[in-house]
Amino acid sequence: MTEMLQYDFMQRALIAAVLVGVTAPAVGIYLVQRRQALMGDGIGHVALTGVGLGFVFQTSPVWMAVLVCVLGAIVMELVRSRGNQRGDIALAMLFYGGMACGKLLVSLSPQAGSSSLESYLWGSILTVSADDLVVIGALAAVVVAITLGLRRQLFAVCQDEEFARVTGIPVRLLNLLLAVTAAVTVTVAMRVVGLLLVSALMVVPVAAAQQLTRSFAATQAAAIGLGTGVALLGVAGSYQADVPSGPAIVLLAIAAFAVFSALAAPLARRRHRARPADGPAVCDVALPGQQDGRRTDAPLPSSGLAQ
Amino acid sequence: MSTAIPQAADPAAPDPAAASGAPATDADAAPAVRLLDATASLGGRPVLRGIDLTVRPGEVVALLGANGSGKSTTVRSVIGAVPLQRGSLELFGTPLGRFRAWHRIGYVPQRTTAAGGVPATVREVVSTGRLPQHRLLPFRRRDRAAVDRALAAVGMLERASDGVAGLSGGQHQRVLIARALVGTPDLLIMDEPMAGVDLDSQQVLADTLRSEVARGAAVLLVLHELGPLEPLIDRAVVLRDGCVAHDGPPPRGVGQHALPGHDHVHPHADDHHRSTQGLLS
């Protein structure tokens, strides 16, 4: 298990996995809170155009993807905030257009091999270079600073946008900031889990964590911990079993969701037992005229709840 | 005073100050809300057709009217959520565009059933009402104490660490009111605070409102019926089809309409109006 740490590429892969495991759920929780869980997926589609542009112009696909993702996320946020009824159609155009455009651009580029595009679609964490790691680290630091430093403001905006406006915080600016942060996160996670599975790492750890939590802060902390855990385990496991790391990470996260969901029901029951003030679990009030003899029977369908 | 305002808005409406009997001591203080000749439309349909609305410091004003008469749109334009096409809005004497003293306003939106996609505790939701005070600084002890006080005021302190998703309608409404109270606002704006609220919670809300009024806060309430809040209300503004149909003492319920718990399906305008129904529906 420890011998993989001797390889430079594995060290870089594990560091990249930690960075993604922290950032993706840290942003994703706000999207889930606002019921925009699939926004990361949409940004991932748009990012493909950025990768394609990078191929065509022979520049870094990561920076091109950052640029295009940020623009795409801002457009998505503007469509959302206008509450346009045709908004979902506009988003669909953006998603499919972004994906088709990306594939087209890659095919036009000099190095038009499908294998190079594959590494962005599904991630190729073992090819992360030292330079890549610097870029990913810098972007991740920005994402963490925003999502944790402004967590009260972002929570307020995502919880109740209209109320947040009355508290005087710059709601529109924070919405745009969140969209840009999500876009940056997608490009950070692109190399690790791939554009097609990016959204999973933003959503699944949050969904899994909230099976067991009651507060937003605990959900965020647990989701980040879980994201980091499955990212590390997924990379290490994919090395051992010789499988791609992206799918391994995502399947581990979904397994955690399944386990936590199974644990959630008994845990909720235990919490309820700890609170006797809730009163009896079944009706103990007999309707007038039924007090004689039938009280111990099963409650009639018509008997009301105890006040 | 209570003549119907024509469809084309008439800005020369009488000053409601004359009718409300506001204390003379407040005469020189800037009104908490001063909305003049406000028009607004939603989706191209005119909803406000020239509303005048003034709330002076310490005054409790009820905004009444049938569904679709523009009550909610009026309060949402007061907080700047609905842009005005014409007219002017001043909050505490400052035009909305330059208004920054949001800590003076506590807002209770119409309760929605849609909870967020992530669990949140009662304390976390109420703490967002403290944002105008601590801003980018960390949440300090006095912020926490303010949250405790607001939760205690609505009787929800012992539920502080419970999730909001598991609350009843009345409890949820209490949480939203605590969130508005946590910054000790000078103006409370509440949109249908009594809708779908059980009797116990209605009593808590009425008591809370009474102590806020005693503290000197101005209150702008959207109500479907006067109900248990009636004794608190200084002035009622009745909207009809996006216009002010009545501005003066609260109209008294008569007959079965005066019975406690009677659920009104239309507002009481005064006798000059033969009918207050058949508006936009």
Coordinates of C-alpha atoms in Angstrom, one line a residue:
Chain A
M1 CA 0.0 0.0 0.0
T2 CA 2.8 2.4 0.9
E3 CA 5.0 1.6 -2.1
M4 CA 2.8 3.7 -4.4
L5 CA 3.9 6.7 -2.4
Q6 CA 7.4 6.3 -3.8
Y7 CA 6.3 7.3 -7.3
D8 CA 6.2 11.0 -8.0
F9 CA 3.1 10.6 -10.2
M10 CA 1.2 8.9 -7.4
Q11 CA 2.2 11.7 -4.9
R12 CA 0.9 14.3 -7.3
A13 CA -2.2 12.3 -8.0
L14 CA -3.0 12.0 -4.3
I15 CA -2.4 15.7 -3.7
A16 CA -4.7 16.5 -6.7
A17 CA -7.3 14.1 -5.3
V18 CA -7.3 15.9 -1.9
L19 CA -7.7 19.3 -3.6
V20 CA -10.7 18.1 -5.6
G21 CA -12.1 16.2 -2.7
V22 CA -12.2 19.4 -0.6
T23 CA -13.3 21.9 -3.3
A24 CA -16.0 20.1 -5.1
P25 CA -18.3 19.4 -2.1
A26 CA -17.5 22.9 -0.6
V27 CA -19.0 24.5 -3.7
G28 CA -21.5 21.8 -4.5
I29 CA -23.4 22.2 -1.2
Y30 CA -24.6 25.7 -2.2
L31 CA -25.8 24.4 -5.5
V32 CA -27.6 21.5 -3.8
Q33 CA -29.1 24.0 -1.3
R34 CA -30.4 26.1 -4.2
R35 CA -31.7 22.9 -6.0
Q36 CA -29.3 23.4 -8.8
A37 CA -27.5 20.1 -8.3
L38 CA -27.0 19.6 -12.0
M39 CA -25.4 23.0 -12.7
G40 CA -22.0 21.4 -12.3
D41 CA -22.9 19.0 -15.0
G42 CA -23.9 21.8 -17.3
I43 CA -20.6 23.7 -16.6
G44 CA -18.8 20.4 -17.4
H45 CA -20.4 20.3 -20.8
V46 CA -19.5 23.9 -21.5
A47 CA -16.0 23.2 -20.4
L48 CA -15.5 20.9 -23.3
T49 CA -15.6 23.9 -25.6
G50 CA -12.8 25.4 -23.6
V51 CA -10.7 22.2 -24.0
G52 CA -11.4 22.3 -27.7
L53 CA -10.3 25.9 -28.0
G54 CA -7.1 25.0 -26.1
F55 CA -6.4 22.2 -28.6
V56 CA -7.0 24.4 -31.6
F57 CA -4.9 27.3 -30.3
Q58 CA -2.3 25.0 -28.9
T59 CA -2.6 26.7 -25.5
S60 CA -3.3 25.1 -22.1
P61 CA -6.7 23.4 -22.2
V62 CA -7.1 24.0 -18.5
W63 CA -6.9 27.8 -18.7
M64 CA -9.1 27.9 -21.8
A65 CA -11.6 25.7 -19.9
V66 CA -11.5 28.1 -16.9
L67 CA -12.3 31.0 -19.2
V68 CA -15.1 29.3 -21.1
C69 CA -16.6 27.8 -17.9
V70 CA -16.6 31.2 -16.2
L71 CA -18.4 32.7 -19.1
G72 CA -20.8 29.8 -19.3
A73 CA -21.6 29.9 -15.6
I74 CA -22.2 33.7 -15.7
V75 CA -24.7 33.2 -18.6
M76 CA -26.4 30.4 -16.6
E77 CA -26.6 32.6 -13.5
L78 CA -28.1 35.5 -15.5
V79 CA -30.7 33.2 -17.1
R80 CA -31.6 31.8 -13.6
S81 CA -31.8 35.2 -11.9
R82 CA -34.1 36.5 -14.5
G83 CA -36.5 33.7 -13.7
N84 CA -37.2 33.2 -17.4
Q85 CA -39.8 30.6 -18.2
R86 CA -37.7 29.5 -21.2
G87 CA -34.7 29.3 -18.9
D88 CA -34.3 25.6 -19.0
I89 CA -34.4 25.6 -22.8
A90 CA -31.7 28.2 -22.8
L91 CA -29.6 26.1 -20.5
A92 CA -30.1 23.0 -22.6
M93 CA -28.8 24.9 -25.7
L94 CA -25.8 26.0 -23.7
F95 CA -25.1 22.4 -22.5
Y96 CA -25.4 20.6 -25.8
G97 CA -23.9 23.4 -27.8
G98 CA -20.9 23.4 -25.4
M99 CA -20.4 19.7 -25.8
A100 CA -20.9 19.6 -29.6
C101 CA -18.7 22.6 -30.1
G102 CA -15.9 21.0 -28.0
K103 CA -15.8 17.8 -29.9
L104 CA -15.9 19.7 -33.2
L105 CA -13.0 21.9 -32.2
V106 CA -10.9 19.0 -31.1
S107 CA -11.5 17.2 -34.4
L108 CA -10.3 20.3 -36.2
S109 CA -7.1 20.6 -34.1
P110 CA -3.7 19.3 -35.2
Q111 CA -3.5 16.6 -32.5
A112 CA -7.0 15.3 -33.3
G113 CA -6.6 12.0 -31.6
S114 CA -9.6 10.9 -29.6
S115 CA -7.4 9.6 -26.8
S116 CA -6.5 13.2 -25.8
L117 CA -10.1 14.2 -25.4
E118 CA -10.8 11.0 -23.5
S119 CA -8.5 12.2 -20.7
Y120 CA -10.6 15.3 -20.2
L121 CA -13.9 13.5 -20.4
W122 CA -13.0 10.8 -17.9
G123 CA -10.0 12.3 -16.1
S124 CA -6.4 11.1 -16.0
I125 CA -5.1 11.9 -12.7
L126 CA -1.9 9.9 -13.2
T127 CA -0.8 12.4 -15.9
V128 CA -1.0 15.4 -13.6
S129 CA 2.3 17.3 -13.9
A130 CA 4.0 19.5 -11.3
D131 CA 2.9 22.5 -13.3
D132 CA -0.7 21.3 -13.4
L133 CA -0.6 20.8 -9.7
V134 CA 0.5 24.4 -9.1
V135 CA -2.5 25.6 -11.2
I136 CA -4.9 23.3 -9.5
G137 CA -3.6 24.2 -6.1
A138 CA -3.9 28.0 -6.7
L139 CA -7.5 27.6 -8.0
A140 CA -8.4 25.3 -5.2
A141 CA -7.1 27.9 -2.6
V142 CA -9.4 30.6 -4.2
V143 CA -12.4 28.2 -4.1
V144 CA -11.9 27.3 -0.5
A145 CA -11.3 30.9 0.6
I146 CA -14.6 31.9 -1.1
T147 CA -16.8 29.0 -0.1
L148 CA -15.6 28.9 3.6
G149 CA -14.8 32.5 4.1
L150 CA -18.2 33.8 2.8
R151 CA -20.2 30.8 4.0
R152 CA -22.7 32.9 6.0
Q153 CA -23.4 35.2 3.1
L154 CA -23.6 32.4 0.6
F155 CA -25.8 30.3 2.9
A156 CA -28.2 33.3 3.3
V157 CA -28.3 33.9 -0.5
C158 CA -29.0 30.2 -1.3
Q159 CA -31.5 29.8 1.6
D160 CA -33.7 32.7 0.9
E161 CA -32.6 35.1 -1.8
E162 CA -35.3 37.7 -1.1
F163 CA -34.5 37.9 2.6
A164 CA -30.8 38.1 1.8
R165 CA -31.4 41.2 -0.3
V166 CA -33.1 42.9 2.7
T167 CA -30.1 42.2 4.9
G168 CA -28.2 44.5 2.5
I169 CA -25.6 42.0 1.3
P170 CA -24.8 42.2 -2.5
V171 CA -27.0 39.3 -3.6
R172 CA -26.3 39.6 -7.3
L173 CA -22.5 39.8 -6.8
L174 CA -22.6 36.8 -4.5
N175 CA -24.6 34.8 -7.0
L176 CA -22.1 35.6 -9.8
L177 CA -19.3 34.8 -7.4
L178 CA -20.8 31.4 -6.7
A179 CA -21.3 30.7 -10.4
V180 CA -17.7 31.6 -11.1
T181 CA -16.5 29.5 -8.2
A182 CA -18.4 26.5 -9.4
A183 CA -16.9 27.0 -12.9
V184 CA -13.4 27.1 -11.4
T185 CA -14.1 24.0 -9.4
V186 CA -15.2 22.1 -12.5
T187 CA -11.9 22.8 -14.2
V188 CA -10.0 21.9 -11.0
A189 CA -11.8 18.6 -10.9
M190 CA -11.6 18.0 -14.6
R191 CA -8.2 16.2 -14.5
V192 CA -9.2 14.0 -11.6
V193 CA -12.7 12.7 -12.3
G194 CA -13.3 14.0 -15.8
L195 CA -15.8 16.5 -17.1
L196 CA -18.6 13.8 -17.3
L197 CA -18.3 13.0 -13.6
V198 CA -17.4 16.3 -12.2
S199 CA -20.9 17.1 -11.0
A200 CA -21.0 13.8 -9.1
L201 CA -18.2 14.9 -6.8
M202 CA -20.0 18.2 -6.2
V203 CA -23.3 16.6 -5.4
V204 CA -22.9 13.0 -4.1
P205 CA -20.8 13.7 -1.0
V206 CA -23.3 16.4 0.0
A207 CA -26.3 14.1 -0.6
A208 CA -24.6 11.4 1.4
A209 CA -23.6 13.6 4.3
Q210 CA -27.0 15.1 4.8
Q211 CA -28.5 11.7 5.4
L212 CA -26.9 11.9 8.9
T213 CA -26.8 15.7 9.6
R214 CA -29.3 18.3 10.7
S215 CA -27.3 21.5 10.3
F216 CA -25.7 23.2 7.3
A217 CA -22.3 23.6 8.9
A218 CA -22.2 19.9 9.8
T219 CA -23.3 18.9 6.4
Q220 CA -20.6 21.0 4.7
A221 CA -17.9 19.6 7.0
A222 CA -19.0 16.0 6.6
A223 CA -19.3 16.4 2.8
I224 CA -15.8 17.8 2.6
G225 CA -14.4 15.0 4.7
L226 CA -16.3 12.4 2.7
G227 CA -15.2 14.0 -0.6
T228 CA -11.6 13.9 0.5
G229 CA -11.9 10.4 1.8
V230 CA -13.4 8.9 -1.4
A231 CA -11.0 10.8 -3.6
L232 CA -8.0 9.4 -1.8
L233 CA -9.4 5.9 -1.5
G234 CA -10.5 6.0 -5.2
V235 CA -7.1 7.0 -6.4
A236 CA -5.3 4.5 -4.2
G237 CA -7.8 1.8 -5.1
S238 CA -7.5 2.5 -8.8
Y239 CA -3.8 2.1 -8.5
Q240 CA -4.1 -1.2 -6.8
A241 CA -6.9 -2.6 -9.0
D242 CA -5.6 -0.9 -12.2
V243 CA -8.9 0.8 -13.0
P244 CA -9.6 4.4 -14.0
S245 CA -9.6 6.7 -10.9
G246 CA -12.6 8.9 -11.8
P247 CA -15.2 6.2 -12.0
A248 CA -13.7 4.6 -8.9
I249 CA -14.1 7.8 -6.9
V250 CA -17.6 8.4 -8.0
L251 CA -18.7 4.8 -7.3
L252 CA -17.2 5.0 -3.8
A253 CA -19.1 8.2 -3.1
I254 CA -22.3 6.5 -4.3
A255 CA -21.6 3.5 -2.0
A256 CA -21.1 5.9 0.9
F257 CA -24.5 7.5 0.0
A258 CA -26.1 4.1 0.1
V259 CA -24.6 3.2 3.5
F260 CA -25.5 6.5 5.0
S261 CA -29.1 6.3 3.7
A262 CA -29.4 2.9 5.3
L263 CA -28.1 4.3 8.6
A264 CA -30.4 7.3 8.5
A265 CA -33.7 5.7 9.4
P266 CA -32.5 3.9 12.6
L267 CA -30.6 7.1 13.6
A268 CA -33.7 9.2 13.2
R269 CA -35.7 6.8 15.3
R270 CA -33.2 6.9 18.1
R271 CA -33.3 10.7 18.1
H272 CA -37.1 10.5 18.4
R273 CA -36.9 8.1 21.3
A274 CA -34.6 10.6 23.1
R275 CA -37.4 13.2 23.1
P276 CA -40.3 12.0 25.2
A277 CA -42.2 15.3 24.8
D278 CA -43.6 14.1 21.5
G279 CA -46.3 12.2 23.3
P280 CA -47.6 8.6 22.6
A281 CA -47.0 7.1 19.2
V282 CA -50.6 6.0 18.8
C283 CA -54.0 7.6 19.6
D284 CA -55.0 7.2 23.2
V285 CA -58.2 9.2 23.1
A286 CA -61.5 7.4 22.7
L287 CA -64.4 9.1 21.0
P288 CA -67.4 9.9 23.3
G289 CA -69.7 6.9 23.6
Q290 CA -66.9 4.4 23.0
Q291 CA -65.4 4.4 26.5
D292 CA -67.1 1.1 27.4
G293 CA -65.0 -1.9 26.8
R294 CA -63.6 -1.1 23.4
R295 CA -60.9 1.2 24.6
T296 CA -58.2 -1.4 24.5
D297 CA -59.0 -2.4 21.0
A298 CA -57.1 -1.1 18.1
P299 CA -57.9 2.6 17.5
L300 CA -60.8 3.2 15.1
P301 CA -59.9 4.8 11.8
S302 CA -61.9 7.8 12.8
S303 CA -60.3 8.5 16.2
G304 CA -58.4 11.7 16.4
L305 CA -55.0 12.5 17.6
A306 CA -54.4 13.5 21.2
Q307 CA -54.3 17.2 21.7
Chain B
M1 CA -60.3 60.1 1.7
S2 CA -62.0 56.8 0.9
T3 CA -63.3 57.5 -2.6
A4 CA -62.1 55.1 -5.2
I5 CA -58.9 56.1 -6.9
P6 CA -59.4 56.1 -10.6
Q7 CA -57.5 53.6 -12.8
A8 CA -55.1 56.3 -14.0
A9 CA -53.2 56.9 -10.9
D10 CA -53.8 60.3 -9.2
P11 CA -50.7 61.5 -7.3
A12 CA -52.8 64.3 -5.8
A13 CA -54.2 61.9 -3.2
P14 CA -54.7 63.4 0.2
D15 CA -51.9 63.1 2.6
P16 CA -52.7 60.0 4.7
A17 CA -50.9 61.7 7.6
A18 CA -53.9 63.9 8.1
A19 CA -56.2 60.9 8.7
S20 CA -54.0 58.6 10.7
G21 CA -53.7 60.8 13.8
A22 CA -50.0 60.2 14.1
P23 CA -48.5 61.6 17.3
A24 CA -47.2 65.1 16.8
T25 CA -43.8 64.1 18.1
D26 CA -43.3 61.9 15.0
A27 CA -44.2 64.7 12.6
D28 CA -40.6 65.8 12.0
A29 CA -39.1 62.3 11.9
A30 CA -38.8 60.9 8.4
P31 CA -41.4 58.2 7.6
A32 CA -40.1 54.6 7.7
V33 CA -41.7 54.0 4.4
R34 CA -42.8 56.6 1.9
L35 CA -44.1 55.1 -1.4
L36 CA -45.6 57.7 -3.8
D37 CA -47.5 56.9 -6.9
A38 CA -45.9 53.6 -7.4
T39 CA -46.6 51.6 -10.5
A40 CA -45.2 48.2 -11.2
S41 CA -46.0 45.2 -13.4
L42 CA -45.2 41.6 -13.3
G43 CA -44.7 39.8 -16.6
G44 CA -46.1 42.8 -18.5
R45 CA -49.3 42.8 -16.5
P46 CA -49.8 46.0 -14.4
V47 CA -50.1 45.0 -10.7
L48 CA -49.6 48.4 -9.0
R49 CA -51.3 51.3 -10.7
G50 CA -50.2 54.2 -8.5
I51 CA -50.0 53.2 -4.8
D52 CA -49.3 55.8 -2.1
L53 CA -48.2 54.2 1.2
T54 CA -46.7 55.9 4.2
V55 CA -45.6 54.2 7.4
R56 CA -44.4 56.5 10.1
P57 CA -42.1 55.5 13.0
G58 CA -44.0 53.5 15.6
E59 CA -47.0 53.1 13.4
V60 CA -48.7 49.7 12.7
V61 CA -50.2 49.7 9.2
A62 CA -52.1 46.7 7.8
L63 CA -52.2 46.2 4.0
L64 CA -55.5 44.5 3.2
G65 CA -57.1 43.4 -0.1
A66 CA -58.3 40.4 -2.0
N67 CA -55.9 37.9 -3.7
G68 CA -54.3 39.6 -6.6
S69 CA -55.0 43.1 -5.4
G70 CA -51.2 43.9 -5.2
K71 CA -50.5 43.5 -1.5
S72 CA -47.5 41.3 -1.8
T73 CA -46.2 43.2 -4.8
T74 CA -46.4 46.4 -2.8
V75 CA -44.3 45.1 0.1
R76 CA -41.9 43.4 -2.3
S77 CA -41.5 46.8 -4.1
V78 CA -40.9 48.4 -0.7
I79 CA -37.9 46.1 -0.1
G80 CA -36.7 46.7 -3.6
A81 CA -37.4 43.2 -4.9
V82 CA -39.9 44.5 -7.5
P83 CA -38.7 47.5 -9.5
L84 CA -41.0 50.5 -9.8
Q85 CA -41.8 51.7 -13.2
R86 CA -43.0 55.1 -11.9
G87 CA -43.2 56.8 -8.6
S88 CA -40.7 57.1 -5.8
L89 CA -39.8 55.1 -2.7
E90 CA -38.0 56.4 0.4
L91 CA -37.0 54.3 3.4
F92 CA -36.3 56.4 6.5
G93 CA -36.1 59.5 4.3
T94 CA -33.5 58.0 1.9
P95 CA -34.4 57.1 -1.7
L96 CA -34.1 53.3 -2.2
G97 CA -31.1 53.7 -4.6
R98 CA -29.0 55.3 -1.9
F99 CA -30.5 53.4 1.1
R100 CA -27.9 51.4 3.0
A101 CA -29.3 51.1 6.5
W102 CA -30.8 47.7 5.9
H103 CA -30.1 46.8 9.5
R104 CA -33.1 49.0 10.3
I105 CA -35.5 46.7 8.4
G106 CA -36.7 43.3 9.4
Y107 CA -38.5 41.3 6.7
V108 CA -40.7 38.3 7.0
P109 CA -41.5 37.0 3.6
Q110 CA -44.6 35.0 2.7
R111 CA -43.9 31.5 4.0
T112 CA -43.0 29.1 1.3
T113 CA -43.1 25.3 1.7
A114 CA -40.0 24.9 -0.4
A115 CA -37.2 24.2 2.0
G116 CA -33.6 24.3 0.8
G117 CA -32.0 21.2 -0.6
V118 CA -29.6 20.9 2.4
P119 CA -30.6 20.6 6.0
A120 CA -30.3 23.7 8.2
T121 CA -31.0 24.2 11.8
V122 CA -33.3 26.8 13.3
R123 CA -30.3 28.7 14.7
E124 CA -28.6 28.8 11.3
V125 CA -31.6 30.2 9.6
V126 CA -32.2 32.8 12.3
S127 CA -28.5 33.8 12.3
T128 CA -28.8 35.0 8.7
G129 CA -30.9 37.9 10.1
R130 CA -27.7 39.1 11.8
L131 CA -25.8 39.6 8.6
P132 CA -26.3 43.4 8.5
Q133 CA -24.6 43.6 11.9
H134 CA -21.5 41.4 11.6
R135 CA -21.1 41.6 7.8
L136 CA -17.7 40.0 6.9
L137 CA -16.6 39.8 10.5
P138 CA -16.9 36.6 12.4
F139 CA -20.0 35.8 14.3
R140 CA -19.4 37.0 17.8
R141 CA -20.8 36.4 21.2
R142 CA -23.2 39.4 21.0
D143 CA -24.5 38.1 17.7
R144 CA -25.1 34.7 19.3
A145 CA -26.9 36.4 22.2
A146 CA -29.1 38.3 19.8
V147 CA -30.1 35.1 18.1
D148 CA -30.9 33.5 21.5
R149 CA -33.1 36.5 22.4
A150 CA -35.0 36.5 19.2
L151 CA -35.6 32.7 19.5
A152 CA -36.7 33.1 23.1
A153 CA -39.1 35.9 22.0
V154 CA -41.0 33.5 19.7
G155 CA -40.7 30.5 22.1
M156 CA -38.3 28.5 19.8
L157 CA -35.1 28.6 21.8
E158 CA -35.3 24.9 22.8
R159 CA -35.7 24.0 19.2
A160 CA -32.6 26.0 18.1
S161 CA -30.6 23.0 17.0
D162 CA -33.5 21.2 15.3
G163 CA -33.7 21.1 11.6
V164 CA -36.1 23.6 10.0
A165 CA -37.5 20.9 7.6
G166 CA -39.2 19.1 10.5
L167 CA -41.1 22.2 11.8
S168 CA -44.8 22.8 11.6
G169 CA -46.2 25.7 9.6
G170 CA -46.6 27.8 12.7
Q171 CA -43.2 27.0 14.1
H172 CA -41.6 27.8 10.7
Q173 CA -43.4 31.1 10.7
R174 CA -42.0 31.8 14.2
V175 CA -38.5 31.1 13.0
L176 CA -38.9 33.5 10.1
I177 CA -40.1 36.2 12.5
A178 CA -37.2 35.5 14.9
R179 CA -34.9 35.9 11.9
A180 CA -36.4 39.4 11.2
L181 CA -36.2 40.4 14.9
V182 CA -32.6 39.4 15.5
G183 CA -31.3 42.8 14.3
T184 CA -33.8 44.8 16.5
P185 CA -35.2 46.5 13.4
D186 CA -37.0 49.9 13.4
L187 CA -39.3 48.7 10.7
L188 CA -40.9 45.2 10.5
I189 CA -42.4 44.2 7.2
M190 CA -44.4 41.0 7.3
D191 CA -46.2 39.3 4.4
E192 CA -49.2 37.3 5.6
P193 CA -47.6 36.3 9.0
M194 CA -50.8 34.5 10.1
A195 CA -51.4 32.4 7.0
G196 CA -51.6 28.7 7.9
V197 CA -50.5 29.3 11.5
D198 CA -52.0 27.3 14.4
L199 CA -53.7 29.2 17.2
D200 CA -50.9 28.8 19.7
S201 CA -48.4 30.3 17.2
Q202 CA -50.9 33.0 16.3
Q203 CA -50.9 34.0 20.0
V204 CA -47.1 34.0 20.2
L205 CA -46.9 36.1 17.0
A206 CA -49.5 38.6 18.3
D207 CA -47.6 38.9 21.7
T208 CA -44.2 39.3 19.9
L209 CA -45.7 42.0 17.6
R210 CA -47.1 43.8 20.7
S211 CA -43.7 43.9 22.4
E212 CA -42.1 45.1 19.2
V213 CA -44.6 47.9 18.8
A214 CA -44.1 48.8 22.5
R215 CA -40.4 49.0 21.8
G216 CA -41.2 51.6 19.2
A217 CA -40.9 49.7 15.9
A218 CA -43.0 50.6 12.9
V219 CA -44.8 47.6 11.3
L220 CA -46.1 47.1 7.8
L221 CA -48.3 44.0 7.7
V222 CA -49.9 42.2 4.8
L223 CA -53.0 40.5 6.1
H224 CA -55.8 38.5 4.6
E225 CA -57.9 39.3 7.6
L226 CA -57.4 41.5 10.6
G227 CA -57.9 38.6 13.0
P228 CA -56.1 38.5 16.4
L229 CA -53.8 41.4 15.4
E230 CA -56.7 43.8 15.0
P231 CA -56.2 45.7 18.4
L232 CA -52.6 46.5 17.4
I233 CA -53.4 48.1 14.1
D234 CA -53.3 51.9 13.8
R235 CA -54.3 52.2 10.2
A236 CA -55.4 50.0 7.4
V237 CA -54.7 50.5 3.7
V238 CA -57.0 48.5 1.5
L239 CA -55.9 47.7 -2.0
R240 CA -58.2 46.9 -4.9
D241 CA -56.9 46.0 -8.3
G242 CA -53.6 47.7 -7.7
C243 CA -55.0 50.9 -6.3
V244 CA -55.6 52.2 -2.8
A245 CA -59.3 51.9 -2.1
H246 CA -59.2 52.9 1.6
D247 CA -56.6 54.5 3.9
G248 CA -57.7 55.1 7.4
P249 CA -58.8 53.4 10.6
P250 CA -59.1 49.6 10.2
P251 CA -62.5 48.5 8.9
R252 CA -64.5 46.7 11.6
G253 CA -65.7 43.3 10.9
V254 CA -69.5 42.8 11.3
G255 CA -71.7 39.8 11.8
Q256 CA -70.1 36.4 11.2
H257 CA -67.0 38.2 9.8
A258 CA -66.3 39.4 13.3
L259 CA -66.2 36.0 14.8
P260 CA -62.8 34.8 15.8
G261 CA -61.3 32.4 13.4
H262 CA -63.5 33.4 10.5
D263 CA -61.5 33.1 7.4
H264 CA -62.2 35.9 5.1
V265 CA -62.2 35.4 1.4
H266 CA -62.4 39.1 0.7
P267 CA -61.4 42.3 2.5
H268 CA -63.7 44.7 4.2
A269 CA -63.6 48.0 2.4
D270 CA -65.8 50.7 3.8
D271 CA -69.4 51.3 2.8
H272 CA -68.6 53.4 -0.2
H273 CA -67.6 50.3 -2.0
R274 CA -70.4 48.1 -2.9
S275 CA -68.2 45.2 -3.8
T276 CA -64.5 44.5 -3.2
Q277 CA -64.6 41.2 -5.2
G278 CA -64.3 40.3 -8.8
L279 CA -60.9 41.9 -9.2
L280 CA -58.3 40.2 -11.3
S281 CA -59.4 36.7 -10.8

